[in-house]
Short mmCIF file of C-alpha atoms in Angstrom, two decimals:
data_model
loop_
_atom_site.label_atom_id
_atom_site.label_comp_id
_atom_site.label_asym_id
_atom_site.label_seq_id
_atom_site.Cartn_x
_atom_site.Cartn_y
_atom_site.Cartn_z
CA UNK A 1 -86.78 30.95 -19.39
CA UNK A 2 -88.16 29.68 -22.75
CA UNK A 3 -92.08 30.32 -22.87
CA UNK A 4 -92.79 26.50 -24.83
CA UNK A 5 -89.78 24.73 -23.05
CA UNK A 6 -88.32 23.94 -19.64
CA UNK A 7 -85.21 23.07 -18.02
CA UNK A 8 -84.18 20.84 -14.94
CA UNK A 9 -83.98 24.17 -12.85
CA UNK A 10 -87.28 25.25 -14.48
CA UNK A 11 -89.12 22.49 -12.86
CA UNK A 12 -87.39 22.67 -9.55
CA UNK A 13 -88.76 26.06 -8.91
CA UNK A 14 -91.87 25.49 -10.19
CA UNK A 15 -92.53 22.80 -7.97
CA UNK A 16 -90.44 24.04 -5.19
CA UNK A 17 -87.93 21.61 -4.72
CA UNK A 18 -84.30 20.68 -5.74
CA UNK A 19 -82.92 19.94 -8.81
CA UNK A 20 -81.42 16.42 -7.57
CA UNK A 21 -85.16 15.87 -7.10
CA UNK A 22 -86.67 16.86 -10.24
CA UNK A 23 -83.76 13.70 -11.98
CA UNK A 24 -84.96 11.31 -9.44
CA UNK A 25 -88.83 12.23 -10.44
CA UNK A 26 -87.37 11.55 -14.23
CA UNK A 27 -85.30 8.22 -13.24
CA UNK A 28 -88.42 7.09 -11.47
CA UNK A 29 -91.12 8.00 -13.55
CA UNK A 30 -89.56 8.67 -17.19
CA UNK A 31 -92.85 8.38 -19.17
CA UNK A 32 -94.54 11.16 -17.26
CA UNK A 33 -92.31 13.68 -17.66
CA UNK A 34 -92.01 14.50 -21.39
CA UNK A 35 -89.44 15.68 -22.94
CA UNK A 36 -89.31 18.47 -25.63
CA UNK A 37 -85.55 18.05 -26.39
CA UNK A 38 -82.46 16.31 -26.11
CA UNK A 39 -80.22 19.03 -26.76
CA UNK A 40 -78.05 20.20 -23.58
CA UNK A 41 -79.57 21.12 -21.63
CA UNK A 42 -82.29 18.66 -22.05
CA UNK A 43 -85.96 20.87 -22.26
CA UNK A 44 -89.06 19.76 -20.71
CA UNK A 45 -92.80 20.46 -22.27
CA UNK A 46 -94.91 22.70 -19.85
CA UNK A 47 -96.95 19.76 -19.22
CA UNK A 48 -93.96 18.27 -17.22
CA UNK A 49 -94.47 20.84 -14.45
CA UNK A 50 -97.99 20.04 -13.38
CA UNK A 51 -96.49 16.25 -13.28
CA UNK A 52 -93.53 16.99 -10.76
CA UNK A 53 -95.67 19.14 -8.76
CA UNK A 54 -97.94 16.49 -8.22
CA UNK A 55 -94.70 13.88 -7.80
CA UNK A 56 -93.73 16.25 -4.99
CA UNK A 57 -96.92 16.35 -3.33
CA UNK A 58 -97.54 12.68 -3.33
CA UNK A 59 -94.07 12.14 -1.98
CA UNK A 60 -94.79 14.69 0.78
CA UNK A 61 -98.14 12.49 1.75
CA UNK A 62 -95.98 9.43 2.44
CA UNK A 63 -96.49 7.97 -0.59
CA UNK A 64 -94.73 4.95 -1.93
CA UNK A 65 -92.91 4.52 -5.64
CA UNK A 66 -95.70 2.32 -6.27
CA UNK A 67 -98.52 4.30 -5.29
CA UNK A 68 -97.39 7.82 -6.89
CA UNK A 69 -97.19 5.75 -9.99
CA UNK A 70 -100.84 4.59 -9.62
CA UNK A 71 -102.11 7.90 -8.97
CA UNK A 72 -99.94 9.58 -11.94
CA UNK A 73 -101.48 6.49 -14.19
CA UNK A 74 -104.89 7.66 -13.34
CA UNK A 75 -104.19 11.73 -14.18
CA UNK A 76 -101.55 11.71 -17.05
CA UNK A 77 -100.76 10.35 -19.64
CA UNK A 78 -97.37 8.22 -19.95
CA UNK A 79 -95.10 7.72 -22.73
CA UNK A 80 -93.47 4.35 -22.73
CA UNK A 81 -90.93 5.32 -24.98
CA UNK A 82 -90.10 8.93 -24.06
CA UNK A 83 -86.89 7.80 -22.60
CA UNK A 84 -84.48 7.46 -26.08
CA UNK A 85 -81.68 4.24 -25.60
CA UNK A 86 -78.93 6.93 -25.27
CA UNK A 87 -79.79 8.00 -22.14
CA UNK A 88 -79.79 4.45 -21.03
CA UNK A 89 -76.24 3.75 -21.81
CA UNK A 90 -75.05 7.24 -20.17
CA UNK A 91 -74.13 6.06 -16.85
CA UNK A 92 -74.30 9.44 -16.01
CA UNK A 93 -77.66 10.49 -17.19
CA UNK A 94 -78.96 9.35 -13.54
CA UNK A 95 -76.88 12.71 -12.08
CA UNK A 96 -73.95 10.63 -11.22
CA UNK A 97 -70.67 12.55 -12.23
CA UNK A 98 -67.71 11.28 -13.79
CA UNK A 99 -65.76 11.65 -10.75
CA UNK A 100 -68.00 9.73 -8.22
CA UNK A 101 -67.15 6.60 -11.36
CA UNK A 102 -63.48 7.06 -11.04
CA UNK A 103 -63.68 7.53 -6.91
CA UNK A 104 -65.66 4.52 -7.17
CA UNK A 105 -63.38 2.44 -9.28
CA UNK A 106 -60.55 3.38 -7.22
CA UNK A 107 -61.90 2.41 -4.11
CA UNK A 108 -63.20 -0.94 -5.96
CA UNK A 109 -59.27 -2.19 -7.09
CA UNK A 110 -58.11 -0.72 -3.18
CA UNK A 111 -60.74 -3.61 -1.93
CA UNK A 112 -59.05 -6.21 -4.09
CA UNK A 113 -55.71 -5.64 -3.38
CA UNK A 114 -56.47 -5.76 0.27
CA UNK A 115 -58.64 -9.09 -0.46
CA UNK A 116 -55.86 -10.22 -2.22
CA UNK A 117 -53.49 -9.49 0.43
CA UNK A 118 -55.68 -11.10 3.18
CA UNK A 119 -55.78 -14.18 0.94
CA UNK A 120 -51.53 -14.32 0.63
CA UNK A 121 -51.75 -13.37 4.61
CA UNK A 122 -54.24 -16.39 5.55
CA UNK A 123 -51.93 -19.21 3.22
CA UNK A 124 -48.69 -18.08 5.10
CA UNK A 125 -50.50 -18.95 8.00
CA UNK A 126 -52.12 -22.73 7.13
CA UNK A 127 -48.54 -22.85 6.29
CA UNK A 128 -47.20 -21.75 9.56
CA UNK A 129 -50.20 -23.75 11.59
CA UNK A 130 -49.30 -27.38 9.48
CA UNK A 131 -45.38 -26.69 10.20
CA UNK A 132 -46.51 -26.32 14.01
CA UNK A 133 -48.78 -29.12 13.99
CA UNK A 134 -45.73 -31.49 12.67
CA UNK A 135 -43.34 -29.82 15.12
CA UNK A 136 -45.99 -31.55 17.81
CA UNK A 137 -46.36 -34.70 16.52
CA UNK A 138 -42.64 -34.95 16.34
CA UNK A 139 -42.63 -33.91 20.38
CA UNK A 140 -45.39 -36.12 21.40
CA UNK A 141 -43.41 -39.25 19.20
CA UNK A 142 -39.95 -38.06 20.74
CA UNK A 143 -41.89 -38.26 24.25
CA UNK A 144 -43.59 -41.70 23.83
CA UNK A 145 -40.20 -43.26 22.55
CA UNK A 146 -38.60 -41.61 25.54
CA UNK A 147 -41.08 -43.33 28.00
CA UNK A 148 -40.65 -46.69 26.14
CA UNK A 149 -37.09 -46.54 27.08
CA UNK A 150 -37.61 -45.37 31.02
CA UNK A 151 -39.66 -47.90 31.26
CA UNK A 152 -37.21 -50.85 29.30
CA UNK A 153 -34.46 -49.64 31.64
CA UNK A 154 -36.34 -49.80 34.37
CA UNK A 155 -37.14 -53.19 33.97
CA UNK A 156 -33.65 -53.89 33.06
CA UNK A 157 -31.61 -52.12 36.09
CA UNK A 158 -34.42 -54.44 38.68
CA UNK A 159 -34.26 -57.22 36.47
CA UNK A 160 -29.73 -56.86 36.86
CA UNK A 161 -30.42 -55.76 40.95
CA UNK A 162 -32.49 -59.08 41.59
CA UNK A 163 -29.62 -61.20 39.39
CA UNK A 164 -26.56 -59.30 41.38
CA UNK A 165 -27.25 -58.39 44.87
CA UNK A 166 -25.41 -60.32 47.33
CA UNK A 167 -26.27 -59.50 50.99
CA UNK A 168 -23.30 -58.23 53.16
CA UNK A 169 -21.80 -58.83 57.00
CA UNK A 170 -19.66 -56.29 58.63
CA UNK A 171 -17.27 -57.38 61.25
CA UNK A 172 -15.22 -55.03 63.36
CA UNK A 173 -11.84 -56.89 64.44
CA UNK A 174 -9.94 -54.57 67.04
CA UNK A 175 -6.06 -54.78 66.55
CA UNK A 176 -3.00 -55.15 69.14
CA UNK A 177 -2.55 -51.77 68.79
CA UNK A 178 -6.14 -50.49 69.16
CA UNK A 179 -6.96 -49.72 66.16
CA UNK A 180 -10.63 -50.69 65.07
CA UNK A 181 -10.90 -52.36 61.80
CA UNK A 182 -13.94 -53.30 59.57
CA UNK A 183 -13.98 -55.97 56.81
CA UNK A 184 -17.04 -56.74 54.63
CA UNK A 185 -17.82 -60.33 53.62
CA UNK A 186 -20.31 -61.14 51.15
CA UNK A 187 -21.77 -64.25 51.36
CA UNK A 188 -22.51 -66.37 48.41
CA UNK A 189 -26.02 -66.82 47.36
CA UNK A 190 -26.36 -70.20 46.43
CA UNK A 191 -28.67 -70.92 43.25
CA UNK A 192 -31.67 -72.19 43.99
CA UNK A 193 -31.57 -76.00 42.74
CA UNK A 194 -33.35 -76.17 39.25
CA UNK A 195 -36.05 -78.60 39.30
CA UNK A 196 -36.27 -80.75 36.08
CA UNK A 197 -39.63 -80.63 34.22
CA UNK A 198 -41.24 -84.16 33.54
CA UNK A 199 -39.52 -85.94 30.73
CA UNK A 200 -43.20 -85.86 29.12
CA UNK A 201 -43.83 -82.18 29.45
CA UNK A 202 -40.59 -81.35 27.51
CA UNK A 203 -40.72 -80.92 23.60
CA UNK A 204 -39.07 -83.37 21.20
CA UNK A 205 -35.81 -82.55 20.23
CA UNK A 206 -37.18 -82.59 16.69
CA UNK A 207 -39.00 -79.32 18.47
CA UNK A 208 -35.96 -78.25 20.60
CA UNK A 209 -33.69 -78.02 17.29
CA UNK A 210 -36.28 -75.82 15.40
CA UNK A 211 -35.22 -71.89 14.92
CA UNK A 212 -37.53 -70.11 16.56
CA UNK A 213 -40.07 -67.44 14.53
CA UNK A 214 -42.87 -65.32 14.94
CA UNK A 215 -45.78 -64.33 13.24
CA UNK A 216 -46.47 -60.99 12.28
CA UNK A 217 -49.85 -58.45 12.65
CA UNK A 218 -49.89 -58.97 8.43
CA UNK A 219 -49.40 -62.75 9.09
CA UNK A 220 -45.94 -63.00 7.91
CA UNK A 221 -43.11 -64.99 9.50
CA UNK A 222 -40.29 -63.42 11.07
CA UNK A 223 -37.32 -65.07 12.00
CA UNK A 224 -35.03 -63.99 15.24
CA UNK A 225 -31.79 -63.07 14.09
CA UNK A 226 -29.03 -65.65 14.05
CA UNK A 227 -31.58 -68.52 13.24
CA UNK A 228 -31.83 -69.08 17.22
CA UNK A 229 -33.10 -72.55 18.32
CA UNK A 230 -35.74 -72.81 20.54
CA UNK A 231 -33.68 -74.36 22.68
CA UNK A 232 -31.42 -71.45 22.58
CA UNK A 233 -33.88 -69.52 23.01
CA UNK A 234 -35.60 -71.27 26.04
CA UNK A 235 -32.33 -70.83 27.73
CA UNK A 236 -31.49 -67.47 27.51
CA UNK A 237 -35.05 -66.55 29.03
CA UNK A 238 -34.25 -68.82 31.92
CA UNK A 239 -30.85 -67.22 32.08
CA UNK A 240 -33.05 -63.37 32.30
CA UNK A 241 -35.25 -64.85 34.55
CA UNK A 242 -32.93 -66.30 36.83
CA UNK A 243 -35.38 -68.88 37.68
CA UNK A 244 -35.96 -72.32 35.91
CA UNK A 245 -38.95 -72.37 33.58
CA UNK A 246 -42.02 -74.57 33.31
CA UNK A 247 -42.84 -76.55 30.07
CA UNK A 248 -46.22 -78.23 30.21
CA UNK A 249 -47.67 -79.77 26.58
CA UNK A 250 -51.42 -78.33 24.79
CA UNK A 251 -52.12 -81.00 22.58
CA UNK A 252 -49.72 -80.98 19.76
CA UNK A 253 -47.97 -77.37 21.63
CA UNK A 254 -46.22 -76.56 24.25
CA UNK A 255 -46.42 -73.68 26.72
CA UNK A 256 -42.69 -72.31 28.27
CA UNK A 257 -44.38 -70.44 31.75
CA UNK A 258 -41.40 -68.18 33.41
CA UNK A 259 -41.56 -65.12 35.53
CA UNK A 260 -40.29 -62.09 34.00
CA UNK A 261 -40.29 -58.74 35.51
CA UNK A 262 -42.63 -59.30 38.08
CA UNK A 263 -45.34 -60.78 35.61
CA UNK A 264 -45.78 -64.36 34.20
CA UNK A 265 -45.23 -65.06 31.05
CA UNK A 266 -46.55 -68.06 29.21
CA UNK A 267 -45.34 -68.89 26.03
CA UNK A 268 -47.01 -71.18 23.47
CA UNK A 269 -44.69 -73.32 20.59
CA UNK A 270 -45.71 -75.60 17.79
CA UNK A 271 -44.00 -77.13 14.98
CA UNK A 272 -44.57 -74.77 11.73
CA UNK A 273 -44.02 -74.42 8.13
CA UNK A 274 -43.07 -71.21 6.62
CA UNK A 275 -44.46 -70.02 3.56
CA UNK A 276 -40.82 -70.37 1.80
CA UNK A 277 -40.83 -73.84 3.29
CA UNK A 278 -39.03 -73.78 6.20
CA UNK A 279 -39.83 -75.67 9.18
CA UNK A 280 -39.78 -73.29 11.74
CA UNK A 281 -40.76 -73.18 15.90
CA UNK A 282 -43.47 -70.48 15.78
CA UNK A 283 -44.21 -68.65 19.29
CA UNK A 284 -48.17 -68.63 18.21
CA UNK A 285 -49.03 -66.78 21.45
CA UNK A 286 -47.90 -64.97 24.77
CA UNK A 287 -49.72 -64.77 27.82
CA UNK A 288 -48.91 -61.99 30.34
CA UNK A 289 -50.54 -62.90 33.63
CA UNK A 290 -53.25 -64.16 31.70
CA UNK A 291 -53.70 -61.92 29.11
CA UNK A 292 -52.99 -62.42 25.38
CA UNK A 293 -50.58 -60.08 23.96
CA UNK A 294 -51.11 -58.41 20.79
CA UNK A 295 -48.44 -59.41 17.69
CA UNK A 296 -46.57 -56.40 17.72
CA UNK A 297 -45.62 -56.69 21.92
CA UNK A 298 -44.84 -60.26 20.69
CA UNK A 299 -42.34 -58.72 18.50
CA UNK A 300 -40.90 -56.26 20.70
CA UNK A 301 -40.69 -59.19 23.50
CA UNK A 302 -38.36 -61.44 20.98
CA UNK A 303 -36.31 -58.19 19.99
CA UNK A 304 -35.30 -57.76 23.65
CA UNK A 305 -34.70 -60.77 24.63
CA UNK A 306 -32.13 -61.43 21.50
CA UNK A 307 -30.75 -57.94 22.85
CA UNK A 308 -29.95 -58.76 26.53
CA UNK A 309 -28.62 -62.24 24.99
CA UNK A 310 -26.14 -59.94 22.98
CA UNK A 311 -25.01 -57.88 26.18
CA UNK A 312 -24.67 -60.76 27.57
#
């Protein structure tokens, strides 16, 4: 060992501990530690050992960072700029090899390509999760459309039983030669007479001879196909309702009552002008047992009854 200079190792058995903690004493507390030259390896003054035995007994009271540096400040002197601006930029000068910086770097572009990975492995799935979700909407519309049309045929098939059925009478007729015959015989259900409504309750013919039209949810007028009449049109319900209806006059309107289905339907009529000028019958409102139906059921109502006129 030099007698005016010291090493690293020097110092570590001088003040009885490791190398590794001899560079953290320097990294810590550079301006108490002076340095006699930069050369490799780096040589220490003599005063530098009386500084990191002291570092090493501090540490080994429980002393903080903070506090060793207090107590150092108070017993030797500290060079600000003992630490030259090479040493600063040598990311290794802190005892960190050149290895543990490539291990490092490695380990830093593994973690991005798995990030990036994750990333490409969450976007496949949105994309899998919004196909699902449109898969379900598509079920739950498929469903809804198929319990509209249960329900229309329903209504249809009872509406076609009530209009059809004819009650039977079985008669067994025994023969010469014994034989034991049935016939059926259907009797005829008479219509039941159709009561004429009060000349006053009727509409004008100026009404009757109208097409009939609805208005829509945006307020526009619709027209049912083939420019039906209202008188056209009041006859085909009677025809599905297999019952006579009921006209009775609201001020300048007039209501159409029938029974449809099982529930009562009132229909309300008034003399209307398009907005292309046409003068029109407008159904202005449906009542279903009481209840006001909303335009669109209006809608739906007219479609079907222009489609059971076209089975007809």
């Amino acid at each position: 060992m030099d007698e005016q200079t010291l090493t690293h190792a020097d110092l570590a058995r001088g003040a009885g501990v490791s190398v590794t903690s001899i560079k953290s004493y320097r990294a810590k507390f550079p301006g108490f530690i002076p340095v006699a030259s930069w050369t490799k390896p780096i040589r220490f003054q003599p005063e530098a050992l009386p500084v990191c035995a002291r570092i090493s007994a501090l540490f080994a009271e429980g002393r903080s960072v903070a506090q060793v540096r207090a107590v150092l400040a108070r017993e030797f002197p500290e060079n600000a700029a003992e630490r030259p601006a090479e040493e600063v930029r040598n990311p290794f000068a802190a005892g960190i090899s050149e290895r543990s910086f490539q291990e490092f770097f490695q380990a830093a572009g593994k973690m991005m390509q798995g990030m990036a990975a994750l990333a490409t492995a969450q976007a496949r799935a949105d994309q899998r999760l919004t196909r699902l979700e449109r898969a379900l909407e598509d079920l739950a519309s498929v469903q809804a459309q198929g319990a509209e049309a249960m329900t229309r045929l329903a209504a249809e098939i009872g509406e076609w039983s009530a209009g059809t059925a004819r009650p039977r009478k079985v008669v067994a007729v025994r023969g010469t030669e014994g034989r034991t015959e049935t016939y059926a015989f259907e009797e005829r259900v008479e219509p039941a007479p159709e009561s004429a409504p009060a000349p006053s309750d009727l509409p004008p013919e100026s009404l009757l001879g109208l097409p009939v039209a609805i208005r829509t949810d945006r307020g526009e007028f619709l027209g049912v196909p083939g420019r039906l009449s209202l008188a056209a049109f009041a006859a085909a319900l009677e025809r599905q309702a297999g019952s006579p209806a009921d006209w009775t006059r609201e001020d300048e309107s007039f209501v159409l009552t029938l029974n449809l289905g099982g529930a009562v339907h009132a229909l309300l009529f008034s003399a209307a002008t398009s907005p292309s000028g046409v003068e029109v019958a407008l159904l202005a409102g449906l009542g279903l047992d009481g209840r006001e139906a909303t335009p669109a059921f209006v809608q739906e109502f007219v479609r079907q009854v222009r489609e059971r006129m076209d089975r007809a």
